[in-house]
Every structure is written in structure tokens, then in C-alpha cells.
CSV table of C-alpha atoms in Angstrom, one decimal:
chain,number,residue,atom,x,y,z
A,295,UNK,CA,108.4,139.6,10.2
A,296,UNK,CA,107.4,136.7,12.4
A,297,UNK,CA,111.2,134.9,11.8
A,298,UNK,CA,112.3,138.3,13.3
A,299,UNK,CA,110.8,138.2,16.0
A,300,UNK,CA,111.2,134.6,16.7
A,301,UNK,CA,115.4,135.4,16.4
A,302,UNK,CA,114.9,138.0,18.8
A,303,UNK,CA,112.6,136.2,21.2
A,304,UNK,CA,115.0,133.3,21.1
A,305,UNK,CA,117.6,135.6,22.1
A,306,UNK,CA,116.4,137.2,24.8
A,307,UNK,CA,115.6,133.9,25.9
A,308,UNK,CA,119.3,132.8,26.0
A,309,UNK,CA,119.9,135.9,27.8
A,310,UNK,CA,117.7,135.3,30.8
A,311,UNK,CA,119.0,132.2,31.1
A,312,UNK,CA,122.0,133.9,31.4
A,313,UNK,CA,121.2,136.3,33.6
A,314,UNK,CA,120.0,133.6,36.3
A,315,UNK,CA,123.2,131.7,36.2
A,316,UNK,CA,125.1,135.0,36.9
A,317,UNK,CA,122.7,135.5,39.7
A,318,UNK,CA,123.7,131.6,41.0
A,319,UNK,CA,127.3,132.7,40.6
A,320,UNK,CA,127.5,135.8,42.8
A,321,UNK,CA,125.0,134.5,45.0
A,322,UNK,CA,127.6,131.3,45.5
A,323,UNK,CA,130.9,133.2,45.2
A,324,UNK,CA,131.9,132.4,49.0
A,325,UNK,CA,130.9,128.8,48.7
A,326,UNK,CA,134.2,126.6,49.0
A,327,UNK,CA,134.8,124.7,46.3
A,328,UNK,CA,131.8,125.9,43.9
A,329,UNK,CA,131.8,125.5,40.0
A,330,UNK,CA,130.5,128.6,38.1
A,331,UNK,CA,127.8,128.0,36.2
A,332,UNK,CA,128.1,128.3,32.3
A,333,UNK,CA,124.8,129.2,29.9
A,334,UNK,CA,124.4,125.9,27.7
A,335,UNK,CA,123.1,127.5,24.3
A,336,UNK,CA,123.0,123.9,22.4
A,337,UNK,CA,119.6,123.9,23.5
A,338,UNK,CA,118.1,126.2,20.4
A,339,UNK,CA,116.0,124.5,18.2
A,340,UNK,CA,114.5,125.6,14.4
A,341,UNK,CA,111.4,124.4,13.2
A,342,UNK,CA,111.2,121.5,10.9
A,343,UNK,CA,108.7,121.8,8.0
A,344,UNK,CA,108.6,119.9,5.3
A,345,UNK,CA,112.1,117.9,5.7
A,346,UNK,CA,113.9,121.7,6.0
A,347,UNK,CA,114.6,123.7,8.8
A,348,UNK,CA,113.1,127.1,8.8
A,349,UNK,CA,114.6,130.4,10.2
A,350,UNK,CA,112.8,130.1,13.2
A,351,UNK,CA,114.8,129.2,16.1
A,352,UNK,CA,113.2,128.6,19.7
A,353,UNK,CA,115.0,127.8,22.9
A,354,UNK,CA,114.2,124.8,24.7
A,355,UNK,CA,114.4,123.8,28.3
A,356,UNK,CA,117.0,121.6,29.3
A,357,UNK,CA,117.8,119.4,32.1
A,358,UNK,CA,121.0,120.3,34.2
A,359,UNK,CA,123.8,122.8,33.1
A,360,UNK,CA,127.2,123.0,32.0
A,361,UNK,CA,129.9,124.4,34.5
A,362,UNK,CA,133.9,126.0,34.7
A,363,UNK,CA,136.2,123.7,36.1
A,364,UNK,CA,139.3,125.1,36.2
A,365,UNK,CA,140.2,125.5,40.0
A,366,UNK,CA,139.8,128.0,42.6
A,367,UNK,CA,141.8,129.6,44.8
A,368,UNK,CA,143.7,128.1,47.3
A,369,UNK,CA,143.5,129.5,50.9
A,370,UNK,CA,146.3,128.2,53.4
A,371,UNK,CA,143.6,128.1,56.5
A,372,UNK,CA,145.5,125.8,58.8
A,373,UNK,CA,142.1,124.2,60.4
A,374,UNK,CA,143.1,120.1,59.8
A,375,UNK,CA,139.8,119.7,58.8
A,376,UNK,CA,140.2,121.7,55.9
A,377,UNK,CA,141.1,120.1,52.6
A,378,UNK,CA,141.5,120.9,48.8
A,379,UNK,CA,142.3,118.8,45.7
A,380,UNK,CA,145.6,120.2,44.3
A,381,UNK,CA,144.6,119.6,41.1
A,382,UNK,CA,141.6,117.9,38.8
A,383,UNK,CA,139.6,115.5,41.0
A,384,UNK,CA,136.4,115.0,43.0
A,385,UNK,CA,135.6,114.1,46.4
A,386,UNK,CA,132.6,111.5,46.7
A,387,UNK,CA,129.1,112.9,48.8
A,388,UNK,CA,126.2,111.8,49.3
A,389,UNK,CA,123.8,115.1,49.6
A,390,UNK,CA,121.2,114.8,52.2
A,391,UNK,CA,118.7,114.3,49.8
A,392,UNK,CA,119.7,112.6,46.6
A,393,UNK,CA,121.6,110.3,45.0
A,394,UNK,CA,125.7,109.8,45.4
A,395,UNK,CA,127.7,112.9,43.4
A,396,UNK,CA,130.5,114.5,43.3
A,397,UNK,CA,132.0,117.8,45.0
A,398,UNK,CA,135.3,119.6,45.2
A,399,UNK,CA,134.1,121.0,49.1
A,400,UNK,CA,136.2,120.5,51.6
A,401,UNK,CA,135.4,122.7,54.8
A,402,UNK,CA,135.1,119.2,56.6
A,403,UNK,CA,133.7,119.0,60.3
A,404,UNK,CA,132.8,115.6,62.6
A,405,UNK,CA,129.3,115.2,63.7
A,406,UNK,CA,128.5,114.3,67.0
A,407,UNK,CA,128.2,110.4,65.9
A,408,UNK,CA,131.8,110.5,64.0
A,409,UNK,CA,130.0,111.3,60.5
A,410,UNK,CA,132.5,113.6,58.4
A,411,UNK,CA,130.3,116.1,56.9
A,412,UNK,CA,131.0,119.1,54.4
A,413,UNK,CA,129.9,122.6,55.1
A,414,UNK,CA,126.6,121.8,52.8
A,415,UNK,CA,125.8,119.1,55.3
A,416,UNK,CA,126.7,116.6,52.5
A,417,UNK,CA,128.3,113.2,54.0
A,418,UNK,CA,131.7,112.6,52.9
A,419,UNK,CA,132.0,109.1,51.5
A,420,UNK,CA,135.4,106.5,50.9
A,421,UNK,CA,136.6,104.6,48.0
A,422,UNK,CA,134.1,102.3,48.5
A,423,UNK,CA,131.1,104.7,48.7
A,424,UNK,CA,130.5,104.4,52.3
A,425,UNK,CA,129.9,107.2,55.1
A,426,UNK,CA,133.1,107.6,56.7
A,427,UNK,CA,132.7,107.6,60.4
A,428,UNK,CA,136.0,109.1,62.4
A,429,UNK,CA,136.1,108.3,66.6
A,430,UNK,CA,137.0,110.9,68.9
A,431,UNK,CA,140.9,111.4,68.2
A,432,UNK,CA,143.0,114.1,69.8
A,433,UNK,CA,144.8,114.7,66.5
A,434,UNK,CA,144.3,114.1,62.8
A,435,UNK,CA,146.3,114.1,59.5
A,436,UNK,CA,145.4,114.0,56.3
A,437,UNK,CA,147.5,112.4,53.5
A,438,UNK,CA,148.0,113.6,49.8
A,439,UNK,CA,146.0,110.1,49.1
A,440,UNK,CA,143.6,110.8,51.6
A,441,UNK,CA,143.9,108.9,54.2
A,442,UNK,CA,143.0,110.0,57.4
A,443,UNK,CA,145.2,108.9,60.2
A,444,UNK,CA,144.3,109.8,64.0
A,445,UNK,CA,145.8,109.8,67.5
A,446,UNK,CA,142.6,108.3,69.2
A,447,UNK,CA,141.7,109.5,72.5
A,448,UNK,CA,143.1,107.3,75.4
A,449,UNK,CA,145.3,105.6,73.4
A,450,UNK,CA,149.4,104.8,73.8
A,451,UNK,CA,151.1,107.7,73.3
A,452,UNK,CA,152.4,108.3,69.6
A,453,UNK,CA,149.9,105.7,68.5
A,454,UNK,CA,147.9,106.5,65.2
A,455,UNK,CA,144.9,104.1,63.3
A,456,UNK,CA,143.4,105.0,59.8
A,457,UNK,CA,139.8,106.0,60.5
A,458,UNK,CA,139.3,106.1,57.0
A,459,UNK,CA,140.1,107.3,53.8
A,460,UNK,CA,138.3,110.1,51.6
A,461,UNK,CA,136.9,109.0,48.0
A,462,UNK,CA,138.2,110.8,44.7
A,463,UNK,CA,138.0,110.5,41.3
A,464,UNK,CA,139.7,112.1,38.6
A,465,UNK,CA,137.5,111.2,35.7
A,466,UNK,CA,138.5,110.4,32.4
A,467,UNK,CA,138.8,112.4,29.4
A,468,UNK,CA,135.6,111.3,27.7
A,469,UNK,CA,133.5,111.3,31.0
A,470,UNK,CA,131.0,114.1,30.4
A,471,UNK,CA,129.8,115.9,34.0
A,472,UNK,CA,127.1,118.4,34.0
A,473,UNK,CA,125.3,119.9,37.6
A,474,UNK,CA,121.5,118.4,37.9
A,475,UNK,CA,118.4,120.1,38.9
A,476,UNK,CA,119.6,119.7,42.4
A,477,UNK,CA,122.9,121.9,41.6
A,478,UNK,CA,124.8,118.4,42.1
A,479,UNK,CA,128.0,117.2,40.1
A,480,UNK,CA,127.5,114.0,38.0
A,481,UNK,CA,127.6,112.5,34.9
A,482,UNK,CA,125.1,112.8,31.8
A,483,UNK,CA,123.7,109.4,33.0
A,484,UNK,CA,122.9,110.8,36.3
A,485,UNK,CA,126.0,107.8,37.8
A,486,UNK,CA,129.6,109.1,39.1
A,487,UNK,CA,132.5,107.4,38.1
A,488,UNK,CA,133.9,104.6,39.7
A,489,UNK,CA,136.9,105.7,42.7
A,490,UNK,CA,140.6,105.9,41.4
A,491,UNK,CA,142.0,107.8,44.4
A,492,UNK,CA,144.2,109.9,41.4
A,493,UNK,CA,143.4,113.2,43.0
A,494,UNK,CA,146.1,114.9,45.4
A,495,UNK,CA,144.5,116.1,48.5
A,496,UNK,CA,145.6,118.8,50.5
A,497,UNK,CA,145.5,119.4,54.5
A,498,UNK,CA,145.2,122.5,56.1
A,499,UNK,CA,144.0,124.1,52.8
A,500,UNK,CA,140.6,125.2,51.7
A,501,UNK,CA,139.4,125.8,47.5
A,502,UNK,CA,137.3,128.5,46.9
A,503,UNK,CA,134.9,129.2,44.3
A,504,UNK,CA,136.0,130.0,40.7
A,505,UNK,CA,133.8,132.9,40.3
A,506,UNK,CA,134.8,135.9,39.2
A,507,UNK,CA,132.7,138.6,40.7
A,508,UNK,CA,133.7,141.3,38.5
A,509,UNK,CA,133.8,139.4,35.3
A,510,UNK,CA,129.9,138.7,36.0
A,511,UNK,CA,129.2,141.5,36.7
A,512,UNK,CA,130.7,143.2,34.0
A,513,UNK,CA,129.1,140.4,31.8
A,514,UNK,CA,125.7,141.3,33.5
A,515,UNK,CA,125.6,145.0,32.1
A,516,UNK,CA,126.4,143.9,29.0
A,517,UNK,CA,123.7,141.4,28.8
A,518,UNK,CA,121.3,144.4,30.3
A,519,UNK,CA,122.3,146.6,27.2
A,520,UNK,CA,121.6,143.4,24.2
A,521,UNK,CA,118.7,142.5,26.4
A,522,UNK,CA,117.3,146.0,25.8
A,523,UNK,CA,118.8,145.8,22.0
A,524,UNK,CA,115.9,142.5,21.2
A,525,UNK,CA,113.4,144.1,22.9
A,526,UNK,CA,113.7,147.2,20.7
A,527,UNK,CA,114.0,144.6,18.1
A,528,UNK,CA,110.2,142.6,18.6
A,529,UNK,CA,108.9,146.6,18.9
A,530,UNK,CA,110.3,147.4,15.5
A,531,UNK,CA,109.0,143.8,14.2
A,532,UNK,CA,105.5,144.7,15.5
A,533,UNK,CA,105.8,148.4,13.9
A,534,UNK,CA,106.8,147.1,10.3
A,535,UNK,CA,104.7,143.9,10.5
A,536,UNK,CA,101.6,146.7,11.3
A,537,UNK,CA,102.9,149.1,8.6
A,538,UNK,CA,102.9,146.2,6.3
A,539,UNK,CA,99.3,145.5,7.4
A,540,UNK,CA,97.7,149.0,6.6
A,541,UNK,CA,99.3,149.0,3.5
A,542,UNK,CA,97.5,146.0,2.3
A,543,UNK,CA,94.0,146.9,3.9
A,544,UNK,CA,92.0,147.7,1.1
A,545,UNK,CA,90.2,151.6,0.9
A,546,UNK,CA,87.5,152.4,2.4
């Protein structure tokens, strides 16, 4: 009885696990740019007992989750500092608090001090990793290789300058990207690729998230009903393994 129950426990393990990604989802369904969370169920285990594994799975915690990245939808917003990647692609951030990752946010705004910032508060970084810093301009355009060209204030009319240019990547085939503890983008290794500036950027234009409220939600009932189905299953384990029991007490 005890490998029945140990399927079962293991299963409604996979479901809560589940469950809280679902709830990241729709909690983050209005967050430009965000990737939906995906359950990772490589993470079961089965007991190893004498050089064979035994029907007795168990699921393990793991360290960072996979995630959909097939694009969002595009939302023609007209604000200039609004930018998407047309395609595949990353920008480059540096999070408040962490190491360099990657994002595909791009409700830009200019900080007091000329820092470009994401809505998250995340510092967008160029090809060479560094904060990029725009001066007051009185208009700005962004190119498809993401350079960011400016009319600075006070200067000859028609005159523009680069302030800067935004970092992207579109990583290779057999680069592996999972989101960390800290719900950032980067690879396995906890690194980011090195800049290629092969992603198409997008003025005017801002990603949204990939999520698909009522698919998670419909997936969410579902996963009520099978999470009800294992619990009924470790009852019926614990009847029949106490049936079993009475059977085998001796008389009295």
C-alpha cells in the first residue's frame, strides 16, 4: 500500500507546484513583457535500493523554473519610450538587487540622473553591459538595432547624438535559460550570454505577457478535480492498508 500512496503523494505534489505557478501567472498577466511560468516535473525521483529503483517516486525541490517563450502581444502605444523585440531576443538589466539577467520589458522611463529604467525599476544596460545614461533631449528615436538617437536640449536645430544603445541577445540554440529564485531570466549557470545585438527592437510598441488567463484558469479547475482524485486515493490506501491490518491481527 505504501507505493500507493507514495504515487499519489508524489502527485499531488506536482500539482501544488502547479497550482502556485498558475497563481504567479494571473497574478503577472498585466506585467509587460512577462514569461509564463511552466511546472518542471523532471524533478521526481524513485528510491534506489539495492542497485534498482523501486516504485516509489518522490518529488524533489528544485532551483529556478522553466518558462513559455513564445511572444506576447504587441500593443501599438505610441509613448517613444515604449519598446518591444519583434521577435526572439532579450534586452540586458541589471535588477536592483542581483546579478546582470535578461528581460523582454520594455515600458522604458528616464530617471532624474538620465538612468533608463524598466517599469520593474530594473536598469537597462548596452552592449557592453553598462547603465545607459540618456541627457535631457527634447526628442528621441529608437532604431530597429537599438540605438537611441536624441535631439538634445539647447542644441542646433535638426541636430541628433546617440546617447546610447540598448543591449540584446538572441541566444543560441543550445543555450538553456530558466527564471531563478529571484523570478530573473538567465542561464543554467546563473551567466547571460554574451551581446549580439540580433534582436529587432521596436519603437512606440509595448509586449505584453504571454499568459493566457483563461487557459489557467481552465487548467486550474482541472487540477482542483485530480487534486481531489489523490487525496481520495491516500484515504483508500489508508482504508485497505487498515483492512489488511485487522485481517492479520491474530483472535483474541
Amino acid at each position: 500500500m505504501d507505493r500507493m500512496i507514495h504515487t499519489a503523494l508524489n502527485a499531488l505534489r506536482v500539482m501544488r507546484d502547479t497550482q502556485v505557478n498558475q497563481a504567479q501567472n494571473l497574478a503577472n498577466q498585466n506585467v509587460p513583457g512577462f514569461r509564463r511560468d511552466l511546472t518542471d516535473n523532471t524533478n521526481t525521483k524513485f528510491l534506489d535500493v539495492m542497485n534498482g529503483l523501486q516504485t516509489r517516486a518522490f518529488q524533489m525541490e528544485g532551483e529556478g523554473g522553466a518558462f513559455a517563450e513564445q511572444a506576447g502581444f504587441m500593443d501599438r502605444t505610441g509613448e517613444e519610450l515604449d519598446v518591444a523585440i519583434g521577435d526572439q531576443g532579450y534586452f540586458f538589466i541589471q535588477p536592483q538587487n542581483g546579478e546582470v539577467a535578461l528581460s523582454r520589458r520594455g515600458d522604458l522611463r528616464r530617471q532624474p540622473d538620465g538612468t533608463l529604467i524598466n517599469g520593474a525599476g530594473d536598469t537597462m544596460l548596452d552592449a557592453g553591459l553598462q547603465p545607459i545614461v540618456v541627457p535631457p533631449y527634447q526628442s528621441i528615436r529608437i532604431t530597429e538595432l537599438g540605438e537611441i538617437h536624441i535631439e538634445p536640449q539647447g542644441g542646433a536645430p535638426g541636430e541628433t547624438v546617440v546617447a546610447g544603445v540598448l543591449g540584446t541577445v538572441v541566444p543560441d540554440a543550445d543555450v538553456q535559460l530558466r527564471k531563478g529564485l529571484d523570478g530573473e531570466i538567465r542561464q543554467v549557470d546563473g551567466g547571460v550570454p554574451n551581446p549580439n545585438q540580433g534582436a529587432e527592437v521596436i519603437q512606440f510598441t509595448l509586449e505584453g505577457s504571454n499568459v493566457n488567463p483563461v487557459e489557467e484558469l481552465l487548467t486550474s479547475i482541472e487540477i482542483q478535480r485530480n487534486f481531489e482524485i489523490g487525496l481520495r486515493m491516500v484515504m483508500s490506501a489508508k482504508e485497505l492498508d487498515e483492512g489488511s491490518a485487522t485481517l492479520m491481527r491474530p483472535p483474541e
